[in-house]
Amino acid sequence: MASPQDVPRLFGVPLKYISLATLTIQNSALILIMHYSRVMPGYNSESRYFASTAVLLNEIAKLAICCAVAGYSRGFSSAWSEVFSRDCWKLAIPACLYTVQNTLQYVAVSNLDAATFQVTYQLKIITTAIFSVTMLHRSLTLLMWTSLLLLTLGIALVQLPADIISLAASSFNIALRVDTEEEEEETSSSSLEGEKEMNRSLGLIAVMIACVLSGLAGVYFEKVLKGTSASLWIRNVQLSFFSLFPAFLFGVLAKDGAAIAEKGFFFGYNPVVWTAIAFQAGGGIVVALCVNFADNIAKNFATSISILISFIASVYFFDFVVTANFVIGASLVLFATYLYSKPERRPTTDSEFRPAPLQSVHDDTSITNDKLQ
């Protein structure tokens, strides 16, 4: 067992606690800032910035940072030859998946409040587990299957209308809060202008597809890493490089090309938008560097705190109406997240799936992924 003197520290503070704070801040602040950048006062669907340009700038920033780290650690000439190796094309697949996922995140935060998005996005735990079982032939413990079931139930409850929970509770004479027409009118009148245009169904579809892509890309990325001797940072450079093509061709050119040509690439940009891009680009890298020093308890604690912060901030800043189904569903999600990463007393085997820290800087809001062997 390592002595207190052997614990990695930064400015005298154990990196475990720094990583805990970093995960909490990155997970909660990123979603809140992204959501606000899409619904801020004075901006609507016609004056809002193009999400495709933000995705492209995000990938350019990641490429620059990853290149700098890879070049510094391995030498720029050596890193260059490793990046453009014969098998570099394998990273094109997860790069495209991550790019589409990042685009869908903007669609989701534009149509869902931050708290609902944060809870629903935990669906990525389920998709990662499923792809790990099907693609990597891993097995799940009974406790993990139970946690996935609870997680699914919790996410479903968050999406249910509040009156369904209240109707069920009324048969047991339980008084739960139900939104009245006056409350809805008051909330609507005080909402940010962008929130009046939100399409909840579109946001839910976007976040569900993003979760599927997150799980598939994460497991595929791990499978590629296991079959190569290239360093993690070299692979992240390759991911960033190949992400530029779908972000530019399908996003900037195909999707928003005409509008960008008319209004300009940086149309609608302001300090909030730049902050969202900086958090998305730099946040994932900071988490990837720090998360290796945190144990499962710290990671789960960070996830839970970030969901609670998003919930409180949504109530305070975005007039989020607290409903019974959201409280119950979010509580189930938090409990399921804890169970999913709870260590078993018996030793694990190579074929058993275990949650572990994120290894790719591209899946910014994921902190649960399969361990790289």
mmCIF file with all atom_site columns, N, CA and C in Angstrom, residues 12 28 47 49 92 101 110 127 149 153 157 220 222 230 239 242 251 253 288 292 294:
data_model
loop_
_atom_site.group_PDB
_atom_site.id
_atom_site.type_symbol
_atom_site.label_atom_id
_atom_site.label_alt_id
_atom_site.label_comp_id
_atom_site.label_asym_id
_atom_site.label_entity_id
_atom_site.label_seq_id
_atom_site.pdbx_PDB_ins_code
_atom_site.Cartn_x
_atom_site.Cartn_y
_atom_site.Cartn_z
_atom_site.occupancy
_atom_site.B_iso_or_equiv
_atom_site.pdbx_formal_charge
_atom_site.auth_seq_id
_atom_site.auth_comp_id
_atom_site.auth_asym_id
_atom_site.auth_atom_id
_atom_site.pdbx_PDB_model_num
ATOM 1  N N  . GLY A 1 12  ? 0.617   20.246 -3.566  1.00 0.00 ? 12  GLY A N  1
ATOM 2  C CA . GLY A 1 12  ? 0.350   19.694 -2.253  1.00 0.00 ? 12  GLY A CA 1
ATOM 3  C C  . GLY A 1 12  ? -1.000  19.032 -2.109  1.00 0.00 ? 12  GLY A C  1
ATOM 4  N N  . SER A 1 28  ? -20.807 19.155 -15.182 1.00 0.00 ? 28  SER A N  1
ATOM 5  C CA . SER A 1 28  ? -21.954 20.032 -14.935 1.00 0.00 ? 28  SER A CA 1
ATOM 6  C C  . SER A 1 28  ? -21.854 21.331 -15.722 1.00 0.00 ? 28  SER A C  1
ATOM 7  N N  . SER A 1 47  ? -31.123 33.615 -35.341 1.00 0.00 ? 47  SER A N  1
ATOM 8  C CA . SER A 1 47  ? -29.936 34.391 -34.967 1.00 0.00 ? 47  SER A CA 1
ATOM 9  C C  . SER A 1 47  ? -28.914 33.586 -34.182 1.00 0.00 ? 47  SER A C  1
ATOM 10 N N  . TYR A 1 49  ? -25.984 30.774 -33.351 1.00 0.00 ? 49  TYR A N  1
ATOM 11 C CA . TYR A 1 49  ? -24.794 30.315 -34.060 1.00 0.00 ? 49  TYR A CA 1
ATOM 12 C C  . TYR A 1 49  ? -25.002 28.920 -34.619 1.00 0.00 ? 49  TYR A C  1
ATOM 13 N N  . ALA A 1 92  ? -10.847 6.264  -38.410 1.00 0.00 ? 92  ALA A N  1
ATOM 14 C CA . ALA A 1 92  ? -11.830 7.061  -39.151 1.00 0.00 ? 92  ALA A CA 1
ATOM 15 C C  . ALA A 1 92  ? -13.249 6.713  -38.723 1.00 0.00 ? 92  ALA A C  1
ATOM 16 N N  . GLN A 1 101 ? -22.005 12.278 -32.827 1.00 0.00 ? 101 GLN A N  1
ATOM 17 C CA . GLN A 1 101 ? -22.436 12.344 -31.437 1.00 0.00 ? 101 GLN A CA 1
ATOM 18 C C  . GLN A 1 101 ? -22.357 13.771 -30.900 1.00 0.00 ? 101 GLN A C  1
ATOM 19 N N  . SER A 1 110 ? -30.261 21.884 -27.164 1.00 0.00 ? 110 SER A N  1
ATOM 20 C CA . SER A 1 110 ? -31.101 22.951 -27.702 1.00 0.00 ? 110 SER A CA 1
ATOM 21 C C  . SER A 1 110 ? -32.575 22.674 -27.466 1.00 0.00 ? 110 SER A C  1
ATOM 22 N N  . THR A 1 127 ? -25.592 1.578  -23.205 1.00 0.00 ? 127 THR A N  1
ATOM 23 C CA . THR A 1 127 ? -25.132 1.267  -24.558 1.00 0.00 ? 127 THR A CA 1
ATOM 24 C C  . THR A 1 127 ? -23.681 0.781  -24.557 1.00 0.00 ? 127 THR A C  1
ATOM 25 N N  . LEU A 1 149 ? -30.901 -2.181 -15.230 1.00 0.00 ? 149 LEU A N  1
ATOM 26 C CA . LEU A 1 149 ? -32.370 -2.193 -15.211 1.00 0.00 ? 149 LEU A CA 1
ATOM 27 C C  . LEU A 1 149 ? -32.909 -0.975 -14.465 1.00 0.00 ? 149 LEU A C  1
ATOM 28 N N  . LEU A 1 153 ? -35.111 2.230  -15.897 1.00 0.00 ? 153 LEU A N  1
ATOM 29 C CA . LEU A 1 153 ? -36.353 2.645  -15.248 1.00 0.00 ? 153 LEU A CA 1
ATOM 30 C C  . LEU A 1 153 ? -36.293 4.116  -14.837 1.00 0.00 ? 153 LEU A C  1
ATOM 31 N N  . LEU A 1 157 ? -38.659 7.181  -16.200 1.00 0.00 ? 157 LEU A N  1
ATOM 32 C CA . LEU A 1 157 ? -39.472 8.000  -15.303 1.00 0.00 ? 157 LEU A CA 1
ATOM 33 C C  . LEU A 1 157 ? -39.252 9.489  -15.542 1.00 0.00 ? 157 LEU A C  1
ATOM 34 N N  . TYR A 1 220 ? -15.407 0.482  -29.773 1.00 0.00 ? 220 TYR A N  1
ATOM 35 C CA . TYR A 1 220 ? -14.581 0.304  -30.977 1.00 0.00 ? 220 TYR A CA 1
ATOM 36 C C  . TYR A 1 220 ? -13.196 0.897  -30.757 1.00 0.00 ? 220 TYR A C  1
ATOM 37 N N  . GLU A 1 222 ? -11.605 1.225  -27.979 1.00 0.00 ? 222 GLU A N  1
ATOM 38 C CA . GLU A 1 222 ? -10.855 0.323  -27.101 1.00 0.00 ? 222 GLU A CA 1
ATOM 39 C C  . GLU A 1 222 ? -10.333 -0.890 -27.859 1.00 0.00 ? 222 GLU A C  1
ATOM 40 N N  . ALA A 1 230 ? 0.568   1.663  -30.483 1.00 0.00 ? 230 ALA A N  1
ATOM 41 C CA . ALA A 1 230 ? 0.588   3.127  -30.519 1.00 0.00 ? 230 ALA A CA 1
ATOM 42 C C  . ALA A 1 230 ? 0.094   3.686  -29.199 1.00 0.00 ? 230 ALA A C  1
ATOM 43 N N  . LEU A 1 239 ? -7.787  10.421 -34.109 1.00 0.00 ? 239 LEU A N  1
ATOM 44 C CA . LEU A 1 239 ? -9.222  10.660 -33.968 1.00 0.00 ? 239 LEU A CA 1
ATOM 45 C C  . LEU A 1 239 ? -9.579  12.101 -34.339 1.00 0.00 ? 239 LEU A C  1
ATOM 46 N N  . PHE A 1 242 ? -9.143  12.716 -38.237 1.00 0.00 ? 242 PHE A N  1
ATOM 47 C CA . PHE A 1 242 ? -10.207 12.154 -39.069 1.00 0.00 ? 242 PHE A CA 1
ATOM 48 C C  . PHE A 1 242 ? -11.568 12.775 -38.752 1.00 0.00 ? 242 PHE A C  1
ATOM 49 N N  . GLY A 1 251 ? -21.122 18.663 -41.954 1.00 0.00 ? 251 GLY A N  1
ATOM 50 C CA . GLY A 1 251 ? -21.695 19.665 -41.078 1.00 0.00 ? 251 GLY A CA 1
ATOM 51 C C  . GLY A 1 251 ? -21.646 21.060 -41.657 1.00 0.00 ? 251 GLY A C  1
ATOM 52 N N  . LEU A 1 253 ? -20.307 22.248 -44.593 1.00 0.00 ? 253 LEU A N  1
ATOM 53 C CA . LEU A 1 253 ? -20.643 22.412 -46.008 1.00 0.00 ? 253 LEU A CA 1
ATOM 54 C C  . LEU A 1 253 ? -22.050 21.922 -46.346 1.00 0.00 ? 253 LEU A C  1
ATOM 55 N N  . ALA A 1 288 ? -9.370  13.399 -19.100 1.00 0.00 ? 288 ALA A N  1
ATOM 56 C CA . ALA A 1 288 ? -8.588  12.230 -19.505 1.00 0.00 ? 288 ALA A CA 1
ATOM 57 C C  . ALA A 1 288 ? -7.256  12.165 -18.758 1.00 0.00 ? 288 ALA A C  1
ATOM 58 N N  . ASN A 1 292 ? -7.467  9.167  -14.230 1.00 0.00 ? 292 ASN A N  1
ATOM 59 C CA . ASN A 1 292 ? -6.715  7.964  -13.883 1.00 0.00 ? 292 ASN A CA 1
ATOM 60 C C  . ASN A 1 292 ? -6.326  7.931  -12.413 1.00 0.00 ? 292 ASN A C  1
ATOM 61 N N  . ALA A 1 294 ? -8.407  8.839  -9.984  1.00 0.00 ? 294 ALA A N  1
ATOM 62 C CA . ALA A 1 294 ? -9.612  8.728  -9.164  1.00 0.00 ? 294 ALA A CA 1
ATOM 63 C C  . ALA A 1 294 ? -10.110 7.289  -9.159  1.00 0.00 ? 294 ALA A C  1
#
